[in-house]
CSV table of C-alpha atoms in Angstrom, one decimal:
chain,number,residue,atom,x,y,z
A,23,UNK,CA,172.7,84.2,-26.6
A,24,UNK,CA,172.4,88.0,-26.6
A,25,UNK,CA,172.8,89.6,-23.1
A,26,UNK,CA,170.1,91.8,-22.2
A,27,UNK,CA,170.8,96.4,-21.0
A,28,UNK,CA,167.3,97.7,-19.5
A,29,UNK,CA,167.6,100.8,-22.0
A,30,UNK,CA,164.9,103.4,-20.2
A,31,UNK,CA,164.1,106.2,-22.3
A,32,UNK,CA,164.9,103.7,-25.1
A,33,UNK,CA,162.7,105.0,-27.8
A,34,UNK,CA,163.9,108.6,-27.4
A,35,UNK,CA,166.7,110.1,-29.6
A,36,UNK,CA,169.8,109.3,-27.8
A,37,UNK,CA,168.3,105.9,-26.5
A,38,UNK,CA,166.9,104.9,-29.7
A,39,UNK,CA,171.0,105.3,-31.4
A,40,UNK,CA,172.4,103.4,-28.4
A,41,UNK,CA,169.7,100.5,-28.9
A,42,UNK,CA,170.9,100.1,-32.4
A,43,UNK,CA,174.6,100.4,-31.4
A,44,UNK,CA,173.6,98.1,-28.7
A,45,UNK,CA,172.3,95.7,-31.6
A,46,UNK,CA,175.4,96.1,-33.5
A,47,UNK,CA,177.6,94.5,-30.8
A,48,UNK,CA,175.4,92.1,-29.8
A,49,UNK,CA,173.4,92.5,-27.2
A,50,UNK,CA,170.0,93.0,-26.7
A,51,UNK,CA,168.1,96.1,-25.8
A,52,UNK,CA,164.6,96.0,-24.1
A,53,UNK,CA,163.1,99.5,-24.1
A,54,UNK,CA,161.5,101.3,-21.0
A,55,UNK,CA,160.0,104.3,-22.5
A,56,UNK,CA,156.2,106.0,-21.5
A,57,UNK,CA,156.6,108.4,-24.7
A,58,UNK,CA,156.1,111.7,-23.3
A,59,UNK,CA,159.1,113.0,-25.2
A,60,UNK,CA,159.3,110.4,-28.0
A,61,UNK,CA,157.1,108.7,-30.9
A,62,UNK,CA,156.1,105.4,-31.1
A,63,UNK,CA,157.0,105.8,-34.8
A,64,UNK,CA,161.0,105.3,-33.7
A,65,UNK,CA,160.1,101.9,-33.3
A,66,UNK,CA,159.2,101.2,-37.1
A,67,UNK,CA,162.5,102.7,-37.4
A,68,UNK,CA,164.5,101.1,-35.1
A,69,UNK,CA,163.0,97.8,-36.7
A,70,UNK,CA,164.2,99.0,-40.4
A,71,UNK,CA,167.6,99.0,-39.4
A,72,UNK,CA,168.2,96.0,-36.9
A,73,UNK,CA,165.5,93.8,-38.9
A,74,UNK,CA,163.3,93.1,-35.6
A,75,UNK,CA,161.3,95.3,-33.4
A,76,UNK,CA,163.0,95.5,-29.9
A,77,UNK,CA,161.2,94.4,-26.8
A,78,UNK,CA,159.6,97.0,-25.0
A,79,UNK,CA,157.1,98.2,-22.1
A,80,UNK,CA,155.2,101.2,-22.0
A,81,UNK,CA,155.1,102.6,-18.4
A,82,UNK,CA,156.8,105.4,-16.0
A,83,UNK,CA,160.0,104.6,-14.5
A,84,UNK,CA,158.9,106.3,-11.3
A,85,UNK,CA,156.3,103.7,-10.9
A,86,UNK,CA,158.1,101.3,-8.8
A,87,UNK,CA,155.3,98.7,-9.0
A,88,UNK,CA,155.5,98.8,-12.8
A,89,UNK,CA,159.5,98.3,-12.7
A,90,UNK,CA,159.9,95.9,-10.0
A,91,UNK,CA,157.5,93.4,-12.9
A,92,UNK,CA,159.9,94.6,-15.2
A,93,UNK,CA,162.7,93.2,-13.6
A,94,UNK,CA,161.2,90.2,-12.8
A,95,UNK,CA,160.1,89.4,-16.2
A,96,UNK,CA,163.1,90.1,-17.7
A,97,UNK,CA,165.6,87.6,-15.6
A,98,UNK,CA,169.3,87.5,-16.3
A,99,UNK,CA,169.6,91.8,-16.9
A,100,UNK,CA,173.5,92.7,-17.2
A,101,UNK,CA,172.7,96.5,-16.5
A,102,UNK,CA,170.7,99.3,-16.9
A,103,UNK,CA,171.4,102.3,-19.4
A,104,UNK,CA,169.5,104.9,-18.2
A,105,UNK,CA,168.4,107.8,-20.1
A,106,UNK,CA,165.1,108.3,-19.0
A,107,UNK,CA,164.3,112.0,-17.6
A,108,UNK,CA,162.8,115.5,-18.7
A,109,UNK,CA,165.2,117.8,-20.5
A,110,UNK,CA,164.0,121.6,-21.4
A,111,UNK,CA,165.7,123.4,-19.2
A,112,UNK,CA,163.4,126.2,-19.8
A,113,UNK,CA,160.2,123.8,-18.4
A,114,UNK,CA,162.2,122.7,-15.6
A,115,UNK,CA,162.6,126.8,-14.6
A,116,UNK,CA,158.6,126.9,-14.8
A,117,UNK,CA,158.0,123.2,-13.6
A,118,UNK,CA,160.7,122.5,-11.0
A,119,UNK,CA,158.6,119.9,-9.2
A,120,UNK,CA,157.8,117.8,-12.0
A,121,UNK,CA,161.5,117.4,-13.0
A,122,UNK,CA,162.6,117.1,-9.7
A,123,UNK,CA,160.0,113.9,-9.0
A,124,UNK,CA,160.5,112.6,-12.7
A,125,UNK,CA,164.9,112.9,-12.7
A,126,UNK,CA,165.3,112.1,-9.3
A,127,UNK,CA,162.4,109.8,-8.6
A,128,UNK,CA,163.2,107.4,-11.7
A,129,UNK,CA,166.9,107.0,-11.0
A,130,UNK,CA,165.9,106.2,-7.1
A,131,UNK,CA,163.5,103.9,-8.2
A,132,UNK,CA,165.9,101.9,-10.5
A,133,UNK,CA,168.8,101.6,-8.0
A,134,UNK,CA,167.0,99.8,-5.2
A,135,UNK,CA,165.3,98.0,-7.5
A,136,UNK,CA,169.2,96.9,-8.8
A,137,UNK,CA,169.9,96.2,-5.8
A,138,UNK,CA,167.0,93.9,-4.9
A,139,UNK,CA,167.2,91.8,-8.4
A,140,UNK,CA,171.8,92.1,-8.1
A,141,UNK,CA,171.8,94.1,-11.3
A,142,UNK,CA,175.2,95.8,-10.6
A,143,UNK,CA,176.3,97.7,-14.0
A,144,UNK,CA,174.7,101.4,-14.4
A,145,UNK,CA,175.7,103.5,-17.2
A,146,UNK,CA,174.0,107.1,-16.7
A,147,UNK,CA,173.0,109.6,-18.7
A,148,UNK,CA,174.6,113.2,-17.5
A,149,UNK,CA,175.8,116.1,-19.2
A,150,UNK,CA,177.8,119.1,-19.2
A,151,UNK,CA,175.6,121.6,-17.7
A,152,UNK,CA,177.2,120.5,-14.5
A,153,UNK,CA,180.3,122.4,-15.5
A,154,UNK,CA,178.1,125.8,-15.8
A,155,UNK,CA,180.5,128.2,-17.5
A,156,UNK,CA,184.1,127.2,-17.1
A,157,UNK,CA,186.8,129.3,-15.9
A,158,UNK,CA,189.2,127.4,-17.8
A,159,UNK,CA,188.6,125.4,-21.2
A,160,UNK,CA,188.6,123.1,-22.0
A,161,UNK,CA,186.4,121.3,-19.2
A,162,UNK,CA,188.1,118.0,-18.0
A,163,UNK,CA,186.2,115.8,-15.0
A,164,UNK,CA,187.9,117.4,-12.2
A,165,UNK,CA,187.1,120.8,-13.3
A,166,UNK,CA,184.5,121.8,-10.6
A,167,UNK,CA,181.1,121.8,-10.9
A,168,UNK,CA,179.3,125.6,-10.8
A,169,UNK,CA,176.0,126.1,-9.4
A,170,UNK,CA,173.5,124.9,-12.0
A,171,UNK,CA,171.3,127.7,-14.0
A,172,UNK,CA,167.9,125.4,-13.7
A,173,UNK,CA,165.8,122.8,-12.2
A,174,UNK,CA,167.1,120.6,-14.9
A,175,UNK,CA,170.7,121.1,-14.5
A,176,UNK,CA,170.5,121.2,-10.7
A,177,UNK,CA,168.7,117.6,-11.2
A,178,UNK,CA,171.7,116.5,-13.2
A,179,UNK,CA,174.2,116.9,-10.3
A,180,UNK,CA,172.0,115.6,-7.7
A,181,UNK,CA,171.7,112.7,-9.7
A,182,UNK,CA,175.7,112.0,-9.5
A,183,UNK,CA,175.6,113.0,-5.9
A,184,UNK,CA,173.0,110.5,-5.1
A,185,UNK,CA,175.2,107.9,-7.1
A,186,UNK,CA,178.6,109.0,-5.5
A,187,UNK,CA,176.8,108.7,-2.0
A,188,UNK,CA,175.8,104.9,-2.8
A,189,UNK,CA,179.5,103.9,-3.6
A,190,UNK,CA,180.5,105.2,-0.6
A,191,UNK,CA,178.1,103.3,1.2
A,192,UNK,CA,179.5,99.8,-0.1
A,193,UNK,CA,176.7,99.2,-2.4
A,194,UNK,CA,177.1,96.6,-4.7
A,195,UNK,CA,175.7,98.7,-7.9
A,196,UNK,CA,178.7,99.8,-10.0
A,197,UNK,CA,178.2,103.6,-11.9
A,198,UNK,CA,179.5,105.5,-14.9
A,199,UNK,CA,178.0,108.7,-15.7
A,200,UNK,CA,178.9,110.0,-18.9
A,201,UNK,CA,179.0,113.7,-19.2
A,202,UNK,CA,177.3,114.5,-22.8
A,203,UNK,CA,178.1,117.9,-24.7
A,204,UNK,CA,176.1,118.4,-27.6
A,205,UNK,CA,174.4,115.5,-29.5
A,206,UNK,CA,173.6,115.9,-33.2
A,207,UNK,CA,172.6,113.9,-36.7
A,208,UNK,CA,170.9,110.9,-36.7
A,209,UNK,CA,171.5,107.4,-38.0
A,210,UNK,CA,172.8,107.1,-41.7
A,211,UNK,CA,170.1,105.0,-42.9
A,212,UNK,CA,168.1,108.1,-42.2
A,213,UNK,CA,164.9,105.6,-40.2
A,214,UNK,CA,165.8,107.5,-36.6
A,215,UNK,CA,166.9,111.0,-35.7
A,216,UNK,CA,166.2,113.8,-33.0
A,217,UNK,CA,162.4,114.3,-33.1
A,218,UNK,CA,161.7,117.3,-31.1
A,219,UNK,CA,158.1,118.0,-29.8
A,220,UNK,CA,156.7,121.4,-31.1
A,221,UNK,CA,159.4,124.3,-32.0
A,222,UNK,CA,162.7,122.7,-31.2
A,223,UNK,CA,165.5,123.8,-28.3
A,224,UNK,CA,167.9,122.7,-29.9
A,225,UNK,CA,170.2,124.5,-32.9
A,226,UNK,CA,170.3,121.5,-35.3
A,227,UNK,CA,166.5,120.9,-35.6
A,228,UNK,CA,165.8,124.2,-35.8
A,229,UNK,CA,168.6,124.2,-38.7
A,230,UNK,CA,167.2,121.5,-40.6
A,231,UNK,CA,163.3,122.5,-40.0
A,232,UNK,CA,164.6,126.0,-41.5
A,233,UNK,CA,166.4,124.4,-44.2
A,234,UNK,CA,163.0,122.6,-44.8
A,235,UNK,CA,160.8,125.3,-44.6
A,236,UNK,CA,159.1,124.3,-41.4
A,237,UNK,CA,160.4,127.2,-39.8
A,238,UNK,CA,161.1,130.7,-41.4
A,239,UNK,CA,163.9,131.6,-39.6
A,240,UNK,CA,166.5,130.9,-37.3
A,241,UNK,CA,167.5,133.8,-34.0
A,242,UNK,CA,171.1,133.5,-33.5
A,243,UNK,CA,171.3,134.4,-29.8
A,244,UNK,CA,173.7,136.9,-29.6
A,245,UNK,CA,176.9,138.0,-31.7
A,246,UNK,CA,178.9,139.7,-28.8
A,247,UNK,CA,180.4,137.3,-26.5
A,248,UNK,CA,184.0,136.7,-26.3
A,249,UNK,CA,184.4,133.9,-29.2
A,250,UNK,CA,186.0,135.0,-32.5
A,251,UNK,CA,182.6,135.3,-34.3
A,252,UNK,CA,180.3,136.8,-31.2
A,253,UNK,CA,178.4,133.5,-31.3
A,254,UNK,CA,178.5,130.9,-28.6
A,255,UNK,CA,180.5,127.7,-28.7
A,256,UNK,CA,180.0,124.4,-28.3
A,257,UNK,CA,181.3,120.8,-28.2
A,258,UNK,CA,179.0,119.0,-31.2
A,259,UNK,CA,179.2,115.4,-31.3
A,260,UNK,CA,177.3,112.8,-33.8
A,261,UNK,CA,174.9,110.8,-31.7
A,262,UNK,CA,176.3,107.2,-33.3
A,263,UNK,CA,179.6,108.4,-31.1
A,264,UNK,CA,177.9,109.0,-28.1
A,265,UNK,CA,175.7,105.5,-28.3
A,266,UNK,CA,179.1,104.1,-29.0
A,267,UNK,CA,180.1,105.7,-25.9
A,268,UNK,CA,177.8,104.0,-23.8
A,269,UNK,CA,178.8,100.2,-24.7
A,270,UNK,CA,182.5,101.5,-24.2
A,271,UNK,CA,181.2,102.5,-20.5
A,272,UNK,CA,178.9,99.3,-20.0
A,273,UNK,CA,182.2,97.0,-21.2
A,274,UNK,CA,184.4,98.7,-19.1
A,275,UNK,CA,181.8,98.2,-15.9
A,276,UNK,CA,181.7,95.0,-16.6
A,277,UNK,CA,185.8,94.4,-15.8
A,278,UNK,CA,185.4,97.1,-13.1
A,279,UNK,CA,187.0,95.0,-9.9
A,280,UNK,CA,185.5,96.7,-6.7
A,281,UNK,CA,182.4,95.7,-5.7
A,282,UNK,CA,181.0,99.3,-5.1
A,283,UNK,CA,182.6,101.8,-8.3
A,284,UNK,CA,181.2,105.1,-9.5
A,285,UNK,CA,183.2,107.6,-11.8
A,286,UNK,CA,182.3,110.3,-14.6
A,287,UNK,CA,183.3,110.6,-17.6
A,288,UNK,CA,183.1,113.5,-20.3
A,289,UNK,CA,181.8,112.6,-23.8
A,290,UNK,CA,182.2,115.4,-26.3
A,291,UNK,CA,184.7,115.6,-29.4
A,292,UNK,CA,187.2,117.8,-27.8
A,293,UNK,CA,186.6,120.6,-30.1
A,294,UNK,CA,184.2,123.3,-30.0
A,295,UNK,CA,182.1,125.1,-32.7
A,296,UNK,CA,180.2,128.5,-32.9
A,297,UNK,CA,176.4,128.6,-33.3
A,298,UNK,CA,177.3,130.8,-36.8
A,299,UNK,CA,180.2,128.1,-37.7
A,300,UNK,CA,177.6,125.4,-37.5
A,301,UNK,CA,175.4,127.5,-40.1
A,302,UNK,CA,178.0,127.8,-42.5
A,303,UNK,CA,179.0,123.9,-42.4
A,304,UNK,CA,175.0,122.9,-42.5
A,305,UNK,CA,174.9,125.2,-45.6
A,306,UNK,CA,178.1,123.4,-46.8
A,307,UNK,CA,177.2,120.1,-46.9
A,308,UNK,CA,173.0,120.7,-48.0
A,309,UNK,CA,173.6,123.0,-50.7
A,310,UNK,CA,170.6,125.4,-48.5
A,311,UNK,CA,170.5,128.9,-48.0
A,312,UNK,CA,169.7,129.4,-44.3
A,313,UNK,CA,168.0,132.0,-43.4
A,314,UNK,CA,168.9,133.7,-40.2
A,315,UNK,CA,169.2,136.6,-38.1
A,316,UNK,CA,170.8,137.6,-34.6
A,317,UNK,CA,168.8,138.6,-31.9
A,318,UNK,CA,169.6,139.5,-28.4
A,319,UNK,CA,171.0,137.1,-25.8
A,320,UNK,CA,169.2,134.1,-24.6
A,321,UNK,CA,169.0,134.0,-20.9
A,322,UNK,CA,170.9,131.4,-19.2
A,323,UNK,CA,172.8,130.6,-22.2
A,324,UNK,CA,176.7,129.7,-21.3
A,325,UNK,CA,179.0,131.5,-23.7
A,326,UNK,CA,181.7,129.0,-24.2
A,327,UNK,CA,182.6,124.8,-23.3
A,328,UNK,CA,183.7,121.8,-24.5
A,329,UNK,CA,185.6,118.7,-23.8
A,330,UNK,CA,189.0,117.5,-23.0
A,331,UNK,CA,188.7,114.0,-24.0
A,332,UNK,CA,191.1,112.3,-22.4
A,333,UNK,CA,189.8,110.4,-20.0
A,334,UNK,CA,187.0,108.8,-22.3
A,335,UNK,CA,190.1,107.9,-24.9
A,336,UNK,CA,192.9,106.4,-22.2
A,337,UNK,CA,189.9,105.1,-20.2
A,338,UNK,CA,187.0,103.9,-22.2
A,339,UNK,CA,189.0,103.1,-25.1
A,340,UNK,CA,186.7,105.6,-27.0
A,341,UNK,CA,187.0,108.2,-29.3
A,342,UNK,CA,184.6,110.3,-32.0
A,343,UNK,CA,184.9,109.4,-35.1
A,344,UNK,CA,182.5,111.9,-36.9
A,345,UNK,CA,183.3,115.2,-38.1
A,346,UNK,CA,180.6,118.2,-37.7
A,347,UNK,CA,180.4,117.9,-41.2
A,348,UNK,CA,179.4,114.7,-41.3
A,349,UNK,CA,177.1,114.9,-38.7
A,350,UNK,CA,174.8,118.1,-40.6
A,351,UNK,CA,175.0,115.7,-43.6
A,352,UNK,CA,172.9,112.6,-41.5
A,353,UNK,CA,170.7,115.0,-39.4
A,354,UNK,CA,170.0,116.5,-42.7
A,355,UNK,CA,168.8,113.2,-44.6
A,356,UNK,CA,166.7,112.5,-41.3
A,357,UNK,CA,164.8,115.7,-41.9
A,358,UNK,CA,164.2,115.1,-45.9
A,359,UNK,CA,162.8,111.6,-44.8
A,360,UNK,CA,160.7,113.0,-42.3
A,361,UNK,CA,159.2,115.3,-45.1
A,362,UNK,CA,158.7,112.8,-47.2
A,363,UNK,CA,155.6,111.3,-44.8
């Protein structure tokens, strides 16, 4: 009998990975997901790799009536995975209401509603913008959080706040939240991958949509910072690590002994790599010309972080196991399948 994770944001493109990694250690995933930044199409692909389509319902995590059935239905939940929230930080700078009701709204929703049903394991989905830029690299938990640069990131620390407030309040929920630096590639099969709406925010899909001929041209942002090449840096890691990640963190929840636990943890690679360093490597293993050119400096953009790993090694028991190279190479074979339809 496969124990059941409530996976919301399930069908998105770090939740779909987990799902399958989820699958591969033998558990079972049902998906929360209302699709307004994924495709129902990930499900055909999920389905292509573990052989069966998971189990999932369509509706809003903030919609407490909605979740409450949820949990109900699905008796006998081990925990929650939770990765459910809006994420363009330049949205969240125009819209700061909507990501403040969708970020903070969902996660409230789901922790009383934990507490009602005595689902105790939550494994939550962070990231690194709570470091800001870094005085010192590279960035271990107990560096100090800087004031964030948007709506989004502000969301992100009020989020751990909110979870670091309920542990000190003796409640019996029990919280990892696992501080993400840069997810890339996709699955190897090349069925799931990151599936931006519209022009991409992200480097990687904008690589590979260059690469493809979706997009003319990539704007480096900037060649003048203080990194050996000008260009920014940052901690890349293969999104198969990071859903790895998050059964490490749901396992060790599970032997955690104190009946009210919350901690972070950061999950990068340790290393970092600059935005003109990823270029060349993307080039490198695709055989593609990229075409490119540097514009100015993006607003709000952090100049230099990534990961000491320690903690999620000694800790979790995890490390990455994929190489930027490696990486390009699946995020790449995503994109030629996607062409292909």
């Amino acid at each position: 009998m496969r124990r059941k994770i409530l996976v919301t944001g399930g069908a998105g493109y770090i939740g779909s990975h987990t799902v399958v990694a989820l699958h591969n250690t033998g558990y079972e995933a049902v998906i929360v997901d209302n699709f307004a930044n994924s495709s129902k199409s990930v499900l055909d692909g999920l389905e292509g790799i573990i052989g069966r389509r998971p189990k999932l319902y369509e509706l809003d995590c903030t919609d407490r009536k909605a979740m409450r059935e949820v949990f109900q239905k699905e008796k006998g939940l081990q925990g929650v995975i939770h990765f459910a929230a809006f994420k363009a930080v330049g949205e969240s700078v125009n819209e700061p209401l909507k990501y403040y009701q969708n970020n903070l709204g969902s996660l409230l929703v789901l922790l009383e509603l934990m507490e009602e049903e005595g689902v105790k394991n939550l494994v939550f989905s962070s990231s690194c913008t709570v470091y800001g830029q870094p005085e010192k690299l590279p960035v271990t938990e107990e560096t100090p959080t800087q004031p964030a640069t948007s709506p989004y990131g502000r969301t992100k620390q009020m989020c751990e706040d909110i979870l670091s407030d309920l542990r000190k309040s003796k409640s019996p929920v029990r919280s990892l939240a696992l501080r993400y630096f840069n997810p890339i590639g996709a699955h190897e099969s090349g069925l799931i991958g990151e599936l931006p709406n519209g022009v991409p925010n992200n480097l990687i899909p904008f690589v590979t949509q260059t690469a493809a001929g979706i997009r003319e041209q990539i704007t480096v942002f900037g060649d003048n910072y203080n990194t050996p090449d000008g260009t920014c840096i940052r901690d890349y890691i293969h999104v198969m690590d990071l859903a790895d990640a998050h059964i490490k963190a749901f396992e060790y929840l599970d032997k955690v002994s104190e009946e009210s636990f919350y901690d972070t943890v950061n999950v990068g690679t340790g290393k970092g790599n600059s935005v003109l360093e990823v270029i060349q490597a993307f080039e490198k293993v695709s055989g593609e010309k990229l075409n490119y050119k540097i514009g100015d400096r993006r607003s709000g953009d952090i100049e230099k972080v990534w990961a000491n790993v320690d903690k999620a090694n000694q800790v979790l028991n995890w490390q990455a196991k994929h190489d930027i190279e490696k990486s390009l190479d699946d995020a790449w074979r995503w994109q030629q399948q996607l062409s292909k339809k």
